[in-house]
Amino acid sequence: MRFLTATCLLLALTGCTHTPSLEEAKALIHLQNEKLHTVAATKNLALLREVYAEDAWFMAPGLAPVHGRDSIIALWGDGLEKIVSMHSESLEISGTPDVLYEIGVVRNVIRTDTPDSVVVHKAKYTNVWKRDAAGVYRLTVDIFNRVD
């Protein structure tokens, strides 16, 4: 326990200077994706601040590009209550320690305006993740297209 406490204290004092391996980076991206799933399940928009970069882009089919974390969070807020569940699967994550791309598929169950009725929305996506000064991977480009 002392080792764990000392390690946490050392990391807090020195900051995140460790450059992650590709496998470590993939694990960190998966954790960020889990936060997105949690947002859908709990309706906790505040978690999006931990995922999206301040200057992020969100590009959804049929919508104009949305720029900036606050604008993206507002967009999520407009439709979040209709999302019943969300599950994404990364098909590939690669890049450099500072910039990674992710290709994947997502399945959202969305409540319709008809009572007790849902639709399943499937999409393919490409995300770009950048490592910030604190060493946290933030979503900087979030683009997806429907799969029929």
JSON list of C-alpha atoms in Angstrom, two decimals:
[
{"chain": "A", "resi": 1, "resn": "MET", "atom": "CA", "xyz": [0.00, 0.00, 0.00]},
{"chain": "A", "resi": 2, "resn": "ARG", "atom": "CA", "xyz": [2.87, 2.37, 0.80]},
{"chain": "A", "resi": 3, "resn": "PHE", "atom": "CA", "xyz": [4.34, 1.76, -2.66]},
{"chain": "A", "resi": 4, "resn": "LEU", "atom": "CA", "xyz": [1.02, 2.60, -4.32]},
{"chain": "A", "resi": 5, "resn": "THR", "atom": "CA", "xyz": [0.64, 5.76, -2.23]},
{"chain": "A", "resi": 6, "resn": "ALA", "atom": "CA", "xyz": [4.22, 6.81, -2.96]},
{"chain": "A", "resi": 7, "resn": "THR", "atom": "CA", "xyz": [3.76, 6.13, -6.67]},
{"chain": "A", "resi": 8, "resn": "CYS", "atom": "CA", "xyz": [0.57, 8.21, -6.79]},
{"chain": "A", "resi": 9, "resn": "LEU", "atom": "CA", "xyz": [2.25, 11.04, -4.91]},
{"chain": "A", "resi": 10, "resn": "LEU", "atom": "CA", "xyz": [5.28, 10.94, -7.23]},
{"chain": "A", "resi": 11, "resn": "LEU", "atom": "CA", "xyz": [3.04, 11.09, -10.31]},
{"chain": "A", "resi": 12, "resn": "ALA", "atom": "CA", "xyz": [1.07, 13.97, -8.82]},
{"chain": "A", "resi": 13, "resn": "LEU", "atom": "CA", "xyz": [4.23, 15.94, -8.05]},
{"chain": "A", "resi": 14, "resn": "THR", "atom": "CA", "xyz": [6.09, 15.29, -11.28]},
{"chain": "A", "resi": 15, "resn": "GLY", "atom": "CA", "xyz": [3.18, 15.33, -13.70]},
{"chain": "A", "resi": 16, "resn": "CYS", "atom": "CA", "xyz": [2.67, 12.83, -16.50]},
{"chain": "A", "resi": 17, "resn": "THR", "atom": "CA", "xyz": [5.99, 12.65, -18.28]},
{"chain": "A", "resi": 18, "resn": "HIS", "atom": "CA", "xyz": [5.72, 9.00, -19.25]},
{"chain": "A", "resi": 19, "resn": "THR", "atom": "CA", "xyz": [5.23, 8.47, -22.97]},
{"chain": "A", "resi": 20, "resn": "PRO", "atom": "CA", "xyz": [2.78, 5.58, -23.26]},
{"chain": "A", "resi": 21, "resn": "SER", "atom": "CA", "xyz": [3.41, 2.60, -25.50]},
{"chain": "A", "resi": 22, "resn": "LEU", "atom": "CA", "xyz": [0.83, 1.96, -28.21]},
{"chain": "A", "resi": 23, "resn": "GLU", "atom": "CA", "xyz": [-0.75, -0.75, -26.05]},
{"chain": "A", "resi": 24, "resn": "GLU", "atom": "CA", "xyz": [-0.97, 1.64, -23.07]},
{"chain": "A", "resi": 25, "resn": "ALA", "atom": "CA", "xyz": [-2.41, 4.35, -25.33]},
{"chain": "A", "resi": 26, "resn": "LYS", "atom": "CA", "xyz": [-5.06, 1.93, -26.63]},
{"chain": "A", "resi": 27, "resn": "ALA", "atom": "CA", "xyz": [-6.07, 1.12, -23.07]},
{"chain": "A", "resi": 28, "resn": "LEU", "atom": "CA", "xyz": [-6.35, 4.83, -22.27]},
{"chain": "A", "resi": 29, "resn": "ILE", "atom": "CA", "xyz": [-8.55, 5.39, -25.35]},
{"chain": "A", "resi": 30, "resn": "HIS", "atom": "CA", "xyz": [-10.79, 2.50, -24.26]},
{"chain": "A", "resi": 31, "resn": "LEU", "atom": "CA", "xyz": [-11.19, 4.18, -20.86]},
{"chain": "A", "resi": 32, "resn": "GLN", "atom": "CA", "xyz": [-12.18, 7.44, -22.56]},
{"chain": "A", "resi": 33, "resn": "ASN", "atom": "CA", "xyz": [-14.72, 5.54, -24.68]},
{"chain": "A", "resi": 34, "resn": "GLU", "atom": "CA", "xyz": [-16.15, 4.02, -21.49]},
{"chain": "A", "resi": 35, "resn": "LYS", "atom": "CA", "xyz": [-16.75, 7.57, -20.26]},
{"chain": "A", "resi": 36, "resn": "LEU", "atom": "CA", "xyz": [-18.82, 8.21, -23.39]},
{"chain": "A", "resi": 37, "resn": "HIS", "atom": "CA", "xyz": [-20.87, 5.08, -22.63]},
{"chain": "A", "resi": 38, "resn": "THR", "atom": "CA", "xyz": [-21.30, 6.32, -19.06]},
{"chain": "A", "resi": 39, "resn": "VAL", "atom": "CA", "xyz": [-22.55, 9.69, -20.32]},
{"chain": "A", "resi": 40, "resn": "ALA", "atom": "CA", "xyz": [-25.21, 7.87, -22.37]},
{"chain": "A", "resi": 41, "resn": "ALA", "atom": "CA", "xyz": [-26.23, 5.69, -19.41]},
{"chain": "A", "resi": 42, "resn": "THR", "atom": "CA", "xyz": [-26.17, 8.31, -16.63]},
{"chain": "A", "resi": 43, "resn": "LYS", "atom": "CA", "xyz": [-26.92, 11.50, -18.62]},
{"chain": "A", "resi": 44, "resn": "ASN", "atom": "CA", "xyz": [-23.90, 13.10, -16.90]},
{"chain": "A", "resi": 45, "resn": "LEU", "atom": "CA", "xyz": [-22.83, 15.71, -19.43]},
{"chain": "A", "resi": 46, "resn": "ALA", "atom": "CA", "xyz": [-19.99, 16.88, -17.18]},
{"chain": "A", "resi": 47, "resn": "LEU", "atom": "CA", "xyz": [-17.99, 13.77, -18.11]},
{"chain": "A", "resi": 48, "resn": "LEU", "atom": "CA", "xyz": [-17.75, 15.07, -21.67]},
{"chain": "A", "resi": 49, "resn": "ARG", "atom": "CA", "xyz": [-15.33, 17.75, -20.40]},
{"chain": "A", "resi": 50, "resn": "GLU", "atom": "CA", "xyz": [-12.93, 14.90, -19.58]},
{"chain": "A", "resi": 51, "resn": "VAL", "atom": "CA", "xyz": [-13.22, 13.40, -23.07]},
{"chain": "A", "resi": 52, "resn": "TYR", "atom": "CA", "xyz": [-13.33, 16.24, -25.62]},
{"chain": "A", "resi": 53, "resn": "ALA", "atom": "CA", "xyz": [-10.50, 18.71, -26.22]},
{"chain": "A", "resi": 54, "resn": "GLU", "atom": "CA", "xyz": [-11.38, 22.37, -25.87]},
{"chain": "A", "resi": 55, "resn": "ASP", "atom": "CA", "xyz": [-10.93, 22.87, -29.65]},
{"chain": "A", "resi": 56, "resn": "ALA", "atom": "CA", "xyz": [-12.58, 19.60, -30.73]},
{"chain": "A", "resi": 57, "resn": "TRP", "atom": "CA", "xyz": [-14.65, 19.07, -33.89]},
{"chain": "A", "resi": 58, "resn": "PHE", "atom": "CA", "xyz": [-17.87, 17.00, -33.98]},
{"chain": "A", "resi": 59, "resn": "MET", "atom": "CA", "xyz": [-19.11, 15.99, -37.43]},
{"chain": "A", "resi": 60, "resn": "ALA", "atom": "CA", "xyz": [-22.39, 14.11, -37.59]},
{"chain": "A", "resi": 61, "resn": "PRO", "atom": "CA", "xyz": [-24.32, 13.25, -40.74]},
{"chain": "A", "resi": 62, "resn": "GLY", "atom": "CA", "xyz": [-26.83, 15.90, -41.72]},
{"chain": "A", "resi": 63, "resn": "LEU", "atom": "CA", "xyz": [-25.44, 18.53, -39.35]},
{"chain": "A", "resi": 64, "resn": "ALA", "atom": "CA", "xyz": [-23.04, 21.38, -39.86]},
{"chain": "A", "resi": 65, "resn": "PRO", "atom": "CA", "xyz": [-19.64, 20.78, -38.26]},
{"chain": "A", "resi": 66, "resn": "VAL", "atom": "CA", "xyz": [-19.64, 21.72, -34.56]},
{"chain": "A", "resi": 67, "resn": "HIS", "atom": "CA", "xyz": [-16.45, 23.26, -33.18]},
{"chain": "A", "resi": 68, "resn": "GLY", "atom": "CA", "xyz": [-15.48, 23.59, -29.54]},
{"chain": "A", "resi": 69, "resn": "ARG", "atom": "CA", "xyz": [-16.07, 21.47, -26.46]},
{"chain": "A", "resi": 70, "resn": "ASP", "atom": "CA", "xyz": [-18.85, 23.67, -25.08]},
{"chain": "A", "resi": 71, "resn": "SER", "atom": "CA", "xyz": [-20.75, 23.57, -28.37]},
{"chain": "A", "resi": 72, "resn": "ILE", "atom": "CA", "xyz": [-20.33, 19.80, -28.58]},
{"chain": "A", "resi": 73, "resn": "ILE", "atom": "CA", "xyz": [-21.59, 19.35, -25.03]},
{"chain": "A", "resi": 74, "resn": "ALA", "atom": "CA", "xyz": [-24.61, 21.54, -25.84]},
{"chain": "A", "resi": 75, "resn": "LEU", "atom": "CA", "xyz": [-25.34, 19.36, -28.88]},
{"chain": "A", "resi": 76, "resn": "TRP", "atom": "CA", "xyz": [-25.09, 16.18, -26.79]},
{"chain": "A", "resi": 77, "resn": "GLY", "atom": "CA", "xyz": [-27.42, 17.79, -24.25]},
{"chain": "A", "resi": 78, "resn": "ASP", "atom": "CA", "xyz": [-30.05, 18.43, -26.91]},
{"chain": "A", "resi": 79, "resn": "GLY", "atom": "CA", "xyz": [-30.46, 14.70, -27.65]},
{"chain": "A", "resi": 80, "resn": "LEU", "atom": "CA", "xyz": [-29.08, 12.89, -24.62]},
{"chain": "A", "resi": 81, "resn": "GLU", "atom": "CA", "xyz": [-32.43, 12.07, -23.03]},
{"chain": "A", "resi": 82, "resn": "LYS", "atom": "CA", "xyz": [-33.36, 10.01, -26.10]},
{"chain": "A", "resi": 83, "resn": "ILE", "atom": "CA", "xyz": [-30.27, 7.78, -25.91]},
{"chain": "A", "resi": 84, "resn": "VAL", "atom": "CA", "xyz": [-31.20, 4.53, -24.16]},
{"chain": "A", "resi": 85, "resn": "SER", "atom": "CA", "xyz": [-27.80, 2.87, -24.59]},
{"chain": "A", "resi": 86, "resn": "MET", "atom": "CA", "xyz": [-24.56, 3.24, -26.47]},
{"chain": "A", "resi": 87, "resn": "HIS", "atom": "CA", "xyz": [-21.88, 0.69, -27.27]},
{"chain": "A", "resi": 88, "resn": "SER", "atom": "CA", "xyz": [-18.80, 1.33, -29.38]},
{"chain": "A", "resi": 89, "resn": "GLU", "atom": "CA", "xyz": [-16.17, -1.10, -30.56]},
{"chain": "A", "resi": 90, "resn": "SER", "atom": "CA", "xyz": [-12.73, 0.01, -31.66]},
{"chain": "A", "resi": 91, "resn": "LEU", "atom": "CA", "xyz": [-11.62, -1.84, -34.78]},
{"chain": "A", "resi": 92, "resn": "GLU", "atom": "CA", "xyz": [-8.22, -0.18, -34.96]},
{"chain": "A", "resi": 93, "resn": "ILE", "atom": "CA", "xyz": [-6.22, 2.33, -32.93]},
{"chain": "A", "resi": 94, "resn": "SER", "atom": "CA", "xyz": [-2.86, 3.49, -34.22]},
{"chain": "A", "resi": 95, "resn": "GLY", "atom": "CA", "xyz": [-0.66, 6.55, -34.58]},
{"chain": "A", "resi": 96, "resn": "THR", "atom": "CA", "xyz": [2.05, 8.21, -32.54]},
{"chain": "A", "resi": 97, "resn": "PRO", "atom": "CA", "xyz": [2.25, 8.63, -28.75]},
{"chain": "A", "resi": 98, "resn": "ASP", "atom": "CA", "xyz": [0.84, 12.16, -29.12]},
{"chain": "A", "resi": 99, "resn": "VAL", "atom": "CA", "xyz": [-1.79, 11.71, -31.87]},
{"chain": "A", "resi": 100, "resn": "LEU", "atom": "CA", "xyz": [-3.85, 8.57, -32.38]},
{"chain": "A", "resi": 101, "resn": "TYR", "atom": "CA", "xyz": [-6.62, 7.68, -34.76]},
{"chain": "A", "resi": 102, "resn": "GLU", "atom": "CA", "xyz": [-9.39, 5.26, -33.93]},
{"chain": "A", "resi": 103, "resn": "ILE", "atom": "CA", "xyz": [-11.66, 3.47, -36.39]},
{"chain": "A", "resi": 104, "resn": "GLY", "atom": "CA", "xyz": [-14.71, 1.76, -35.00]},
{"chain": "A", "resi": 105, "resn": "VAL", "atom": "CA", "xyz": [-18.39, 0.99, -35.01]},
{"chain": "A", "resi": 106, "resn": "VAL", "atom": "CA", "xyz": [-21.07, 2.18, -32.62]},
{"chain": "A", "resi": 107, "resn": "ARG", "atom": "CA", "xyz": [-24.57, 0.96, -31.83]},
{"chain": "A", "resi": 108, "resn": "ASN", "atom": "CA", "xyz": [-26.99, 3.38, -30.17]},
{"chain": "A", "resi": 109, "resn": "VAL", "atom": "CA", "xyz": [-30.48, 2.54, -29.01]},
{"chain": "A", "resi": 110, "resn": "ILE", "atom": "CA", "xyz": [-32.55, 5.70, -29.29]},
{"chain": "A", "resi": 111, "resn": "ARG", "atom": "CA", "xyz": [-36.02, 6.42, -27.94]},
{"chain": "A", "resi": 112, "resn": "THR", "atom": "CA", "xyz": [-38.43, 7.74, -30.57]},
{"chain": "A", "resi": 113, "resn": "ASP", "atom": "CA", "xyz": [-41.29, 10.17, -30.05]},
{"chain": "A", "resi": 114, "resn": "THR", "atom": "CA", "xyz": [-43.68, 7.22, -30.08]},
{"chain": "A", "resi": 115, "resn": "PRO", "atom": "CA", "xyz": [-44.19, 5.87, -26.52]},
{"chain": "A", "resi": 116, "resn": "ASP", "atom": "CA", "xyz": [-42.28, 2.64, -25.76]},
{"chain": "A", "resi": 117, "resn": "SER", "atom": "CA", "xyz": [-40.62, 2.69, -29.18]},
{"chain": "A", "resi": 118, "resn": "VAL", "atom": "CA", "xyz": [-36.89, 2.70, -29.96]},
{"chain": "A", "resi": 119, "resn": "VAL", "atom": "CA", "xyz": [-34.69, 2.57, -33.04]},
{"chain": "A", "resi": 120, "resn": "VAL", "atom": "CA", "xyz": [-31.22, 1.13, -33.33]},
{"chain": "A", "resi": 121, "resn": "HIS", "atom": "CA", "xyz": [-28.73, 3.51, -34.91]},
{"chain": "A", "resi": 122, "resn": "LYS", "atom": "CA", "xyz": [-25.55, 1.88, -36.22]},
{"chain": "A", "resi": 123, "resn": "ALA", "atom": "CA", "xyz": [-22.61, 3.94, -37.40]},
{"chain": "A", "resi": 124, "resn": "LYS", "atom": "CA", "xyz": [-18.97, 3.72, -38.37]},
{"chain": "A", "resi": 125, "resn": "TYR", "atom": "CA", "xyz": [-16.63, 6.33, -36.97]},
{"chain": "A", "resi": 126, "resn": "THR", "atom": "CA", "xyz": [-13.17, 7.78, -37.09]},
{"chain": "A", "resi": 127, "resn": "ASN", "atom": "CA", "xyz": [-11.85, 9.61, -34.05]},
{"chain": "A", "resi": 128, "resn": "VAL", "atom": "CA", "xyz": [-8.64, 11.55, -33.63]},
{"chain": "A", "resi": 129, "resn": "TRP", "atom": "CA", "xyz": [-7.20, 11.68, -30.13]},
{"chain": "A", "resi": 130, "resn": "LYS", "atom": "CA", "xyz": [-4.45, 14.08, -29.04]},
{"chain": "A", "resi": 131, "resn": "ARG", "atom": "CA", "xyz": [-2.46, 13.85, -25.85]},
{"chain": "A", "resi": 132, "resn": "ASP", "atom": "CA", "xyz": [-2.64, 17.12, -23.92]},
{"chain": "A", "resi": 133, "resn": "ALA", "atom": "CA", "xyz": [-0.01, 18.71, -21.66]},
{"chain": "A", "resi": 134, "resn": "ALA", "atom": "CA", "xyz": [-1.28, 16.62, -18.72]},
{"chain": "A", "resi": 135, "resn": "GLY", "atom": "CA", "xyz": [-0.81, 13.43, -20.73]},
{"chain": "A", "resi": 136, "resn": "VAL", "atom": "CA", "xyz": [-4.55, 12.82, -21.18]},
{"chain": "A", "resi": 137, "resn": "TYR", "atom": "CA", "xyz": [-5.88, 11.73, -24.56]},
{"chain": "A", "resi": 138, "resn": "ARG", "atom": "CA", "xyz": [-8.68, 14.08, -25.63]},
{"chain": "A", "resi": 139, "resn": "LEU", "atom": "CA", "xyz": [-11.02, 13.61, -28.53]},
{"chain": "A", "resi": 140, "resn": "THR", "atom": "CA", "xyz": [-10.21, 16.31, -31.10]},
{"chain": "A", "resi": 141, "resn": "VAL", "atom": "CA", "xyz": [-12.14, 14.98, -34.12]},
{"chain": "A", "resi": 142, "resn": "ASP", "atom": "CA", "xyz": [-15.31, 12.91, -33.75]},
{"chain": "A", "resi": 143, "resn": "ILE", "atom": "CA", "xyz": [-16.84, 12.02, -37.12]},
{"chain": "A", "resi": 144, "resn": "PHE", "atom": "CA", "xyz": [-19.34, 9.30, -37.93]},
{"chain": "A", "resi": 145, "resn": "ASN", "atom": "CA", "xyz": [-21.64, 8.07, -40.67]},
{"chain": "A", "resi": 146, "resn": "ARG", "atom": "CA", "xyz": [-24.69, 5.86, -40.49]},
{"chain": "A", "resi": 147, "resn": "VAL", "atom": "CA", "xyz": [-24.54, 2.24, -41.49]},
{"chain": "A", "resi": 148, "resn": "ASP", "atom": "CA", "xyz": [-27.85, 0.96, -42.87]}
]
